[in-house]
Coordinates of C-alpha atoms in Angstrom, one line a residue:
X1 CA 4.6 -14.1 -10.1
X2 CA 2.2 -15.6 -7.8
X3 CA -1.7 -14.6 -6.7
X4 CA -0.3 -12.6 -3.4
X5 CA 2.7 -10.9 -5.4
X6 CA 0.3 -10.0 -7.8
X7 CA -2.5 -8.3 -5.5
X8 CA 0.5 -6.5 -3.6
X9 CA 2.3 -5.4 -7.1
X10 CA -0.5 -4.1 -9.1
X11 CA -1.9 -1.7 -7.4
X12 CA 1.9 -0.3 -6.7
X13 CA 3.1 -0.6 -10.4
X14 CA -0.1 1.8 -11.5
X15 CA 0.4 4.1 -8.4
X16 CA 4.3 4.7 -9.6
X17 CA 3.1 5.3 -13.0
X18 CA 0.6 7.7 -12.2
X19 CA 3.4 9.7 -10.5
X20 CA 4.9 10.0 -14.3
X21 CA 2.0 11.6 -15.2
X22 CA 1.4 15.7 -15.7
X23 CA -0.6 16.7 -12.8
X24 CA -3.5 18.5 -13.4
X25 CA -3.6 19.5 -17.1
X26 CA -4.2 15.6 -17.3
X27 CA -6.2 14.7 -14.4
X28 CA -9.2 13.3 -16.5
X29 CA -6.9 10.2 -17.8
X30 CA -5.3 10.3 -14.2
X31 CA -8.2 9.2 -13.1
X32 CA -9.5 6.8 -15.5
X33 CA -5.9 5.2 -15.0
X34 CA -6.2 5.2 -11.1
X35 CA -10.1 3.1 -11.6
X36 CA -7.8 1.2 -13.7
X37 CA -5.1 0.4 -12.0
X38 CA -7.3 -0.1 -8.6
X39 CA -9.7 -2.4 -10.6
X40 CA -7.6 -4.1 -11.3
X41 CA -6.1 -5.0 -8.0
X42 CA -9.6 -6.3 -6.9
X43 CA -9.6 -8.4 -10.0
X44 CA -6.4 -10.0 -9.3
X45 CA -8.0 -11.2 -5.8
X46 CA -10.7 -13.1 -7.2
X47 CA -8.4 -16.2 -8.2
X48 CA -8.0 -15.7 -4.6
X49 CA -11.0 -16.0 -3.3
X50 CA -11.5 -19.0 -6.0
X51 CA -8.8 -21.0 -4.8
X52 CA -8.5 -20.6 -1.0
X53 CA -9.6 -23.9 0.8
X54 CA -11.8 -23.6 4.3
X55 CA -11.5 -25.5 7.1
X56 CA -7.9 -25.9 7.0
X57 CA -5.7 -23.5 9.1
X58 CA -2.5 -24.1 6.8
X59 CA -1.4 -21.2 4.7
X60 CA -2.0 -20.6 1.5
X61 CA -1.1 -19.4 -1.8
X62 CA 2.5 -19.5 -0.4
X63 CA 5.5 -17.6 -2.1
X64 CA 8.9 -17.7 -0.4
X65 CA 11.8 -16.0 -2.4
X66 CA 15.2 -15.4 -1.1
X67 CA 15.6 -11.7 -0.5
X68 CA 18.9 -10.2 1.7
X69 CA 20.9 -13.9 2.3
X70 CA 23.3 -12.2 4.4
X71 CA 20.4 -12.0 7.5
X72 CA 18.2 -14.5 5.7
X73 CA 15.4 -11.9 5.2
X74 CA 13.1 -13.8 2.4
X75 CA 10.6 -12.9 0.5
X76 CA 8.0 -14.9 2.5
X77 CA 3.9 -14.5 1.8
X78 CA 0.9 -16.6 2.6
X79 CA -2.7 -16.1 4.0
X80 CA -4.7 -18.3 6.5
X81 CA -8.0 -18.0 7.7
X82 CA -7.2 -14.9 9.9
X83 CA -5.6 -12.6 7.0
X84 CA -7.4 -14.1 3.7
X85 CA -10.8 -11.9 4.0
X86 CA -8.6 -8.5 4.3
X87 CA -6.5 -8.7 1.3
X88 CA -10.1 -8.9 -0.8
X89 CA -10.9 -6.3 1.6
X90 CA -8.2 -3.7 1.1
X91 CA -8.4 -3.9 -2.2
X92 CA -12.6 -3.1 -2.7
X93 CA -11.9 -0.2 -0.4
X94 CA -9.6 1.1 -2.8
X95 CA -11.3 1.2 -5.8
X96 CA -14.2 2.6 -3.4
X97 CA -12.0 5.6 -2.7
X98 CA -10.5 6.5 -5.9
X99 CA -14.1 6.7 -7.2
X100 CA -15.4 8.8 -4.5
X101 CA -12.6 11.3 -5.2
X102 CA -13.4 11.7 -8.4
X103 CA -14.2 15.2 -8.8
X104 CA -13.7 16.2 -4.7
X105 CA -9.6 16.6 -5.1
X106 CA -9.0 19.0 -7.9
X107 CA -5.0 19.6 -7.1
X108 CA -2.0 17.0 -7.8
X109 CA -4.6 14.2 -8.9
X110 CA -1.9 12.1 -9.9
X111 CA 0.3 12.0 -6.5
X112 CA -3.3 12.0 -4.7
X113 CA -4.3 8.6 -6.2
X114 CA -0.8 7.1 -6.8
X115 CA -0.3 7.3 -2.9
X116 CA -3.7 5.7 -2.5
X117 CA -3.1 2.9 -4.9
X118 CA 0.5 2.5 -3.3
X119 CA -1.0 2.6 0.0
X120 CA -3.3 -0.4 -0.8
X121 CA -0.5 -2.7 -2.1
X122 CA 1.6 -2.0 1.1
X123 CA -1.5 -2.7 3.1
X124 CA -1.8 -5.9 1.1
X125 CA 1.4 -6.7 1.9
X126 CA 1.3 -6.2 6.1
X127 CA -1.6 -9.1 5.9
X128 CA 0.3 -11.6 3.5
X129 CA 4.0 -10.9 5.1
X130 CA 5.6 -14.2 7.0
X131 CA 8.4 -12.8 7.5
X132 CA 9.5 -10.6 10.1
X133 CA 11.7 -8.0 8.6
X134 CA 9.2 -8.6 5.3
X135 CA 6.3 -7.5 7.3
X136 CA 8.2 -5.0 9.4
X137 CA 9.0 -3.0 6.1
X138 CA 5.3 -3.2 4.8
X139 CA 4.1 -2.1 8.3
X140 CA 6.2 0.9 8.5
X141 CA 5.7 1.8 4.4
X142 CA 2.4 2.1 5.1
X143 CA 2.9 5.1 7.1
X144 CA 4.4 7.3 4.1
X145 CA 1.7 7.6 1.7
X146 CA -1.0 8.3 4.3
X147 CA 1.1 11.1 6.0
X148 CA 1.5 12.7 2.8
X149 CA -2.4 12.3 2.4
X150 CA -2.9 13.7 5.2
X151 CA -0.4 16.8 4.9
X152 CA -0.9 17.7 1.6
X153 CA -5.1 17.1 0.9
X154 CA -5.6 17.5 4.3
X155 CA -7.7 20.6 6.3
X156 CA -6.2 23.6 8.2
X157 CA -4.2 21.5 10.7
X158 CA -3.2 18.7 8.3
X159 CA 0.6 19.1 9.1
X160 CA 0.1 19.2 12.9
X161 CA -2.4 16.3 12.8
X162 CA 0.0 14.1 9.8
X163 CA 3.1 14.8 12.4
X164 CA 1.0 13.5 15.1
X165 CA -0.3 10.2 13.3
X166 CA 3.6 9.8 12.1
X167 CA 5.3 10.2 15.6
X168 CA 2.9 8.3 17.3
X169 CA 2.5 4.9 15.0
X170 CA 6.3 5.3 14.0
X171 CA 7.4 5.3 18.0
X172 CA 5.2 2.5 19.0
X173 CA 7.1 0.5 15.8
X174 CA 10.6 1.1 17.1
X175 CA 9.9 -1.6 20.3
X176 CA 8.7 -3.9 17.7
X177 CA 11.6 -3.6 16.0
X178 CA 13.3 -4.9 18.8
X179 CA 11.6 -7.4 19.7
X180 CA 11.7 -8.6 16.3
X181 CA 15.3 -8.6 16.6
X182 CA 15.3 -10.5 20.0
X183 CA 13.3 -12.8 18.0
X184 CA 15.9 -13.3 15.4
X185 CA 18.4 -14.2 17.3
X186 CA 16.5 -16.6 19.6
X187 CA 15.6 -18.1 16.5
X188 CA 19.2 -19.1 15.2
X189 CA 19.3 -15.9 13.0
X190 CA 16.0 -16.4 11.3
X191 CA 12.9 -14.0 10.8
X192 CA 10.2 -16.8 9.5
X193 CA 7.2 -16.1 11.9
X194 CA 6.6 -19.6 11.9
X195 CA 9.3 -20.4 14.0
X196 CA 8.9 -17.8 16.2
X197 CA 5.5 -19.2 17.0
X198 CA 7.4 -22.5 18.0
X199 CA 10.2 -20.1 20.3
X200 CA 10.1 -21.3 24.3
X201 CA 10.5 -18.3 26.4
X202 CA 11.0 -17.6 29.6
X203 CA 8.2 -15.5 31.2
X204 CA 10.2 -12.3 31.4
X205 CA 11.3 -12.9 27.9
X206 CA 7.6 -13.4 27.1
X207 CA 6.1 -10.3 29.2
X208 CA 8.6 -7.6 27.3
X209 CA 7.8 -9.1 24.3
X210 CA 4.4 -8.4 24.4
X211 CA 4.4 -4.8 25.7
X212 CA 7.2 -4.5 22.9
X213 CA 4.2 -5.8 20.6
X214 CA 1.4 -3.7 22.7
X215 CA 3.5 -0.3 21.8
X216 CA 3.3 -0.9 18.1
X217 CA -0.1 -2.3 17.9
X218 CA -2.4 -0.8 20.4
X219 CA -1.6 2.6 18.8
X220 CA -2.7 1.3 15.7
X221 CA -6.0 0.2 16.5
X222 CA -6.1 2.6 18.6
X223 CA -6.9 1.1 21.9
X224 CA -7.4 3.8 24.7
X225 CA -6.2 5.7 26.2
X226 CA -3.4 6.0 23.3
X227 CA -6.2 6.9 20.9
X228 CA -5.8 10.7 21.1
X229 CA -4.6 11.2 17.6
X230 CA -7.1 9.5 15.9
X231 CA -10.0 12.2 15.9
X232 CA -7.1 14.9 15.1
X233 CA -6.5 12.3 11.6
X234 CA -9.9 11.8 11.0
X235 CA -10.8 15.5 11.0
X236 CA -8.0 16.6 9.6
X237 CA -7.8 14.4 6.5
X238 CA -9.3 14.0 3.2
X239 CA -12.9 12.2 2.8
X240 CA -10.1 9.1 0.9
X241 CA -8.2 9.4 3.5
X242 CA -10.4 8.8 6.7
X243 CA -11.9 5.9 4.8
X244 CA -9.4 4.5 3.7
X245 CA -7.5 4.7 7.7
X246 CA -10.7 3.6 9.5
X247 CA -11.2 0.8 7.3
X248 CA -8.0 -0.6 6.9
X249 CA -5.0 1.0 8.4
X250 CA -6.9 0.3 11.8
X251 CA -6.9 -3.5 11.4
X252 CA -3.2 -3.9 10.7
X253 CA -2.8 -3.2 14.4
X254 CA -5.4 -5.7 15.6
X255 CA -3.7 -8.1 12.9
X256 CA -0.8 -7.6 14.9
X257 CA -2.2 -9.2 17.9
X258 CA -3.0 -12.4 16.0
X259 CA -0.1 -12.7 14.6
X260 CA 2.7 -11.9 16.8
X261 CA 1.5 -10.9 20.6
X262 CA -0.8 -14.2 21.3
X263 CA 1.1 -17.2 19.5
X264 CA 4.9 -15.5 20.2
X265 CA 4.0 -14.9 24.0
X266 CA 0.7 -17.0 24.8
X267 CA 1.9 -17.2 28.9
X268 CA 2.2 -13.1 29.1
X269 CA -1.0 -12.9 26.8
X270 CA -3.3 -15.0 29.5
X271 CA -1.6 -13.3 32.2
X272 CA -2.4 -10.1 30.7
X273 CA -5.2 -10.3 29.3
X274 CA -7.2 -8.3 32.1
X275 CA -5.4 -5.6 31.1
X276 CA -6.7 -5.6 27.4
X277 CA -9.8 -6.6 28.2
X278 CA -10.2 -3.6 31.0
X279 CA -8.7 -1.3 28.0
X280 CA -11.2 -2.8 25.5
X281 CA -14.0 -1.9 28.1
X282 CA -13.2 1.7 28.6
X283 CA -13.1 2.1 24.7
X284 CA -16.6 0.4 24.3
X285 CA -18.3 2.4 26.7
X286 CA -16.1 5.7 27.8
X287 CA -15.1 6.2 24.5
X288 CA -18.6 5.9 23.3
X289 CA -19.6 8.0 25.6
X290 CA -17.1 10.9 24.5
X291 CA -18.3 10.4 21.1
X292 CA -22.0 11.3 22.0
X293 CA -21.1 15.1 23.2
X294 CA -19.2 15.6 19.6
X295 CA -20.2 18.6 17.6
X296 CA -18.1 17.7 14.5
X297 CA -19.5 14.7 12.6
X298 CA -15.8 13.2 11.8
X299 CA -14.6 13.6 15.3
X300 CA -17.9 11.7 16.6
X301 CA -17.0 8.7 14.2
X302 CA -13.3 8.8 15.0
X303 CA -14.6 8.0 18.4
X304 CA -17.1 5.8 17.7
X305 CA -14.3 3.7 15.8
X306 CA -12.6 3.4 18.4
X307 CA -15.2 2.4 20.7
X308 CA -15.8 -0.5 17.5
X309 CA -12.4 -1.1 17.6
X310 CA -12.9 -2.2 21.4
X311 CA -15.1 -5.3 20.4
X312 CA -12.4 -6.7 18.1
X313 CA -9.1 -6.8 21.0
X314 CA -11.7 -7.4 23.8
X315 CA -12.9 -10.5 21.3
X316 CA -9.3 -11.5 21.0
X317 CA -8.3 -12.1 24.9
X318 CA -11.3 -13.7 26.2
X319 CA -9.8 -16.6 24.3
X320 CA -12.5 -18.6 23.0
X321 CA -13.6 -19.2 19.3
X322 CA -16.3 -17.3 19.2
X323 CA -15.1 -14.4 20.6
X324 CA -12.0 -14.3 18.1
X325 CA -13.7 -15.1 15.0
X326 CA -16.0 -12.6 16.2
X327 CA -13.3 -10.2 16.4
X328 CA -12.4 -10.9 13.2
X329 CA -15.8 -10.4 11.8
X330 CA -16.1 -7.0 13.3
X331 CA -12.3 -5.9 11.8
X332 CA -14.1 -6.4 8.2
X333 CA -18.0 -5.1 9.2
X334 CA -16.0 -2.3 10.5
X335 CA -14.3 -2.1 7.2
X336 CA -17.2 -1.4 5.0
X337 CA -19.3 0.3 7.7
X338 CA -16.7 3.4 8.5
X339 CA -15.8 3.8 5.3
X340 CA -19.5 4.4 4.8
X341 CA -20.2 6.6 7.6
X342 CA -16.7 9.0 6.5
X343 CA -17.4 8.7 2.9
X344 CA -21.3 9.9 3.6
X345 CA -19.6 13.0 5.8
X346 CA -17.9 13.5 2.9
X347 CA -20.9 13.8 0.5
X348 CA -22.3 16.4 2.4
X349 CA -18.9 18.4 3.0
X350 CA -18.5 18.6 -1.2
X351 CA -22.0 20.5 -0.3
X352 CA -21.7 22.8 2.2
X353 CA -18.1 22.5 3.4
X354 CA -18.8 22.0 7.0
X355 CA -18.6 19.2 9.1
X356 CA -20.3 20.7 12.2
X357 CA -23.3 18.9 12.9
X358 CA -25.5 22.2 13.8
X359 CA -24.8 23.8 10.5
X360 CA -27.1 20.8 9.1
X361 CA -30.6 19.5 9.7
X362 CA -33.8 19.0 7.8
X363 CA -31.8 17.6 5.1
X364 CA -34.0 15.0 4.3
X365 CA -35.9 17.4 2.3
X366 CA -33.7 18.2 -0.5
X367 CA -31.4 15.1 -0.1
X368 CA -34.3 12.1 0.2
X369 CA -31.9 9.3 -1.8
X370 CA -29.0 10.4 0.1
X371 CA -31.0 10.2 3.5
X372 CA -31.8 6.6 3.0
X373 CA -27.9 5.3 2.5
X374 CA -27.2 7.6 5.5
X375 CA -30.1 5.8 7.9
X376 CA -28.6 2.4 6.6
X377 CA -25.2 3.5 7.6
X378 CA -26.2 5.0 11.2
X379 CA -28.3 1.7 11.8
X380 CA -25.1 -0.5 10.9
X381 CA -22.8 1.7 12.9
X382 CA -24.9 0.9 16.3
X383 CA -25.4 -2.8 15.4
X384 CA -28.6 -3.3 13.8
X385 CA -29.4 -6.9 13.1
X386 CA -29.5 -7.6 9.2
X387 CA -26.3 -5.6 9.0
X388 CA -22.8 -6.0 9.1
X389 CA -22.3 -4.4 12.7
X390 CA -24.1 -6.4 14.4
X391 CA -22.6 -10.3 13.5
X392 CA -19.0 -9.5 15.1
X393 CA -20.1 -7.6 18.1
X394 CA -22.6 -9.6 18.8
X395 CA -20.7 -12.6 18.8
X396 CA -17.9 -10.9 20.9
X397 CA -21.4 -10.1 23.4
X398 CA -22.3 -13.8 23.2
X399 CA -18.6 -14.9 24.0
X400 CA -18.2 -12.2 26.8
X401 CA -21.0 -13.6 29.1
X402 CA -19.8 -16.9 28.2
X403 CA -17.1 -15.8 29.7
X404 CA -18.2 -13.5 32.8
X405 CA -22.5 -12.4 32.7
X406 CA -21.0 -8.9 34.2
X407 CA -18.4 -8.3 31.6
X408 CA -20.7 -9.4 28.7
X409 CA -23.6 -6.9 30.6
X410 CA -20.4 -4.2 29.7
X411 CA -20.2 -5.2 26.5
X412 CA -23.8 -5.3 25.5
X413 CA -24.2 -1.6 27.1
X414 CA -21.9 -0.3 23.8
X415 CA -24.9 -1.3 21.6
X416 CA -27.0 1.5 23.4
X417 CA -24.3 4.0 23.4
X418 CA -23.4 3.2 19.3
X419 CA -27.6 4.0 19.5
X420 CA -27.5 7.1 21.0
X421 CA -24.6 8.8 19.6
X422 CA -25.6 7.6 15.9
X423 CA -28.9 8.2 15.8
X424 CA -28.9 11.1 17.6
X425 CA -26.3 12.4 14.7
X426 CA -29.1 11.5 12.3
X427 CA -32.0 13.3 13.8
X428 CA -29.7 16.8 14.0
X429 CA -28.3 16.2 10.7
X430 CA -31.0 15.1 8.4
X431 CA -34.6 15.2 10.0
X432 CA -36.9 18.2 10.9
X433 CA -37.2 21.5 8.9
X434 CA -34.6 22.4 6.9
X435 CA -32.1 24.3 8.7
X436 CA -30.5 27.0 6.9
X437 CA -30.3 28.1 2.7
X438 CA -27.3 26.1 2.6
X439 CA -29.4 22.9 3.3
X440 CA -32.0 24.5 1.2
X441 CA -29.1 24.3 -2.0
X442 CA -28.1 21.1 -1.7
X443 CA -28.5 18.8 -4.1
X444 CA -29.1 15.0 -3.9
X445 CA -26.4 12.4 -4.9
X446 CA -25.9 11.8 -8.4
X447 CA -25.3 8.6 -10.2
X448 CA -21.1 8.6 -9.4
X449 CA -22.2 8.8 -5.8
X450 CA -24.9 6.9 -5.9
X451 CA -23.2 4.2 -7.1
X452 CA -20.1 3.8 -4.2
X453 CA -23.0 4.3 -1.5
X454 CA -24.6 1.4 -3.3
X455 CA -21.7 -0.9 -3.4
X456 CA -21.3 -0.7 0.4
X457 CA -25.0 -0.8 1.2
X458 CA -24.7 -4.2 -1.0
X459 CA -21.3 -4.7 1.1
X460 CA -23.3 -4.5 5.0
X461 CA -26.3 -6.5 4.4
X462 CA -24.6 -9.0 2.5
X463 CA -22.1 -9.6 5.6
X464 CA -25.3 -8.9 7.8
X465 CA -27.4 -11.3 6.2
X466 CA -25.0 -13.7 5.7
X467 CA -21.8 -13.9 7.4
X468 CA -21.0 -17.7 6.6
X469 CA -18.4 -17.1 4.6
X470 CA -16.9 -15.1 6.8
X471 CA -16.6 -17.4 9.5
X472 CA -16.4 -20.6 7.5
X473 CA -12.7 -19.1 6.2
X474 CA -11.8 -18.0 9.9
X475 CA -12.9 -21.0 12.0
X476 CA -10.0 -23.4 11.3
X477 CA -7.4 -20.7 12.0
X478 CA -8.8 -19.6 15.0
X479 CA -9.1 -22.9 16.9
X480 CA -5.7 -23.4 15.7
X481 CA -4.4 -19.9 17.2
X482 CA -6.6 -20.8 20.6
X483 CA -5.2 -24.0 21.0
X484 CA -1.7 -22.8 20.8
X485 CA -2.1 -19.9 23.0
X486 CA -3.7 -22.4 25.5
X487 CA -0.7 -24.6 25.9
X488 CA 2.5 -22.6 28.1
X489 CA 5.5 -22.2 26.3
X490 CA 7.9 -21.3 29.3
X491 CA 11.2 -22.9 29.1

């Protein structure tokens, strides 16, 4: 079994054995087992990251096994440049979540962390897939395990908000589907990617393709204004859960982009990309805006992903290198800084078990560790330099007034709105007098949750400080990617 297979597998095998386990009576073991299983998913990419050559856009640790001859489906998987970092990625998130649930989710521990550990190999899988249907099946899967997160370890409204996220990403899917079946057949019956890349299309063929491509991905990310049931998720779900969709589940749609909607149909991409970049705009700066009058904490960084989120597709269609790779470099700062932000909500929620911001404040005073990994986190999430969330968006700025002054002046007015609405958050939440004896109770973290918030501090200044490696893998890949899109494929 090869590197890929292995990173995809693991975590799965451990998350279907968990499920054989008694739920509660055993939950101790479950969740020694679930560290287990998702350590050892992380340590399977290592080799990875070993063995992955920059500075070539070719992909990599390729597996291809035949898989349903009849339709010549294979088993196809490989990383370049663009997917590499987020299998790495997925995979440190995991074992991120299954220790911060530790002690929160005290009900079916087993089926909680087997659909997390399944939900990261599936994950895994959307980024390595090179084959349509292959990719397809790993793009929908990943919808299953996080709608039964969300319905089962979710808040009051979990099964209104984990019908919403189903119906919404599953509908968008179903034009993909078809174009991936136009696909096929203008291929000669084949679903390799690859050879879709090389398709010559006419420019109808090309401009329904992409909207067939928008549907599925621009939900995803969520681009606006198809974002609406985004805050519902995030409020709705689990602490796990939120991180684990902000973090991840979001990229797979602005994968997407990469991988199908610019090299399949570069002619409607250029001639459409005003659109995206007017969509990415109102995200980066309406969006922000809506996030600023929030009075629940998830909500305002439900929005405030999104706005984030805005950077990486208006990166992606001003079609130069430096705003895709920074693109790409804000899908992974985005990683580790919204899983911070949700998982720091969630250390205060295990406390008081509110997420409205005005039942807070002054809690500085009893929680001064805490405080500190929540200031990082706030300073990250508007784009402080030294941190993580500031190399991609500011590279996407850089690119954008390369591009047009006026449209990079829009962009660069998202860092003072990311300002406002985090550190105005802050002040409310954890500065001044303390604000109620609920405040007065809490405790400061202890060394389980001191440790998580540690690993992604460690996570966003190392990116911050030093995004080389970032951008060394990305580089080759990109130009690549740009210098298809630039030539017309009309036949």
């Amino acid at each position: 079994m090869g590197l890929l297979s292995l990173a995809i597998w693991t975590p799965i095998a451990f998350g279907l054995l968990l499920l054989f386990m008694g739920r509660d009576e055993q939950a101790g073991a479950v969740r020694w087992l679930a560290l287990i299983g998702a350590m050892a998913g992380l340590l399977v990419t290592f080799p990875l990251m070993a063995g992955f050559v920059p500075g070539t856009a070719d992909m990599q640790f390729v597996e291809k096994l035949r898989w349903i001859d009849t339709v010549q489906i294979f088993y196809h998987l490989g990383v370049d440049g663009i997917s590499f970092w987020f299998v790495p990625l997925t995979a440190f998130i995991t074992v991120i979540v299954v220790i911060a649930s530790w002690e929160s989710i005290t009900s079916r521990v087993n089926q909680y962390m087997a659909a997390f550990l399944i939900l990261s190999g599936v994950m895994i899988g959307v980024f390595c897939a090179l084959d349509g249907m292959l990719f397809y099946v790993f793009f929908e899967g990943t919808l299953i395990p996080m709608y039964l997160i969300i319905g089962i370890w979710g808040g009051p409204r979990k099964i209104y908000a984990a019908f919403k996220f189903f119906l919404y990403t599953l509908l968008g899917s179903l034009l993909m589907l078809i174009a991936m079946l136009y696909l096929y057949n203008e291929a000669g019956g084949s679903f390799d990617i690859a050879s879709w890349h090389a398709l010559p299309l006419s420019a109808h063929a090309q401009t329904m393709l992409f909207f067939a491509f928008f549907a599925a991905f621009a939900v995803k990310v969520p681009m606006w204004p198809v974002h609406t049931w985004l805050p519902d998720v995030h409020v709705e779900a689990p602490t796990g859960g939120s991180a684990v969709l902000a973090a991840i589940m979001l990229k797979l749609g602005a994968y997407g982009f990469l991988r199908f909607s610019l090299p399949i149909a570069p002619d409607a991409s250029r001639e459409w990309a005003w659109l995206m970049i007017t969509l990415s705009l109102i995200a980066v700066i309406y969006v922000g805006l809506v996030a600023m009058v929030q009075k629940d904490m998830k909500k305002l960084v439900a929005y405030s992903s999104v706005a984030h989120m805005g950077f990486v597709t208006l990166g992606f269609f001003i079609f130069n290198d430096l705003g895709m790779s920074g693109g790409i470099a804000q899908m992974i700062a985005h990683g580790f800084v919204s899983a911070a932000m949700f998982l720091s909500i969630g250390v205060l929620y295990d406390r008081v078990h509110s997420r409205e911001i005005a039942d807070y404040g002054g809690v500085v005073n009893t929680m001064p560790n805490f405080t500190a990994f929540a200031l990082l986190f706030a300073m990250a999430n508007c784009g402080l330099p030294g941190t993580a969330g500031f190399v991609g968006e500011w590279m996407v700025i850089l690119a954008a007034v390369k591009a047009n002054f006026w449209l990079g002046l829009a962009a660069a007015s998202a860092l003072i709105w990311g300002a406002a609405y985090s550190l105005w958050m802050f002040k409310r939440v954890y500065l001044g007098p303390v604000g109620n004896t609920n405040v007065r109770a809490m405790l400061d973290i202890g060394r389980r949750e001191f440790f998580v918030l540690a690993l992604l501090t460690a996570a966003i200044l190392a990116m911050g400080l030093y995004p080389k490696p970032v951008t060394d893998v990305t580089d080759a890949s990109v130009a690549k990617l740009l210098q298809h899109v630039a030539v017309s494929k009309l036949n």
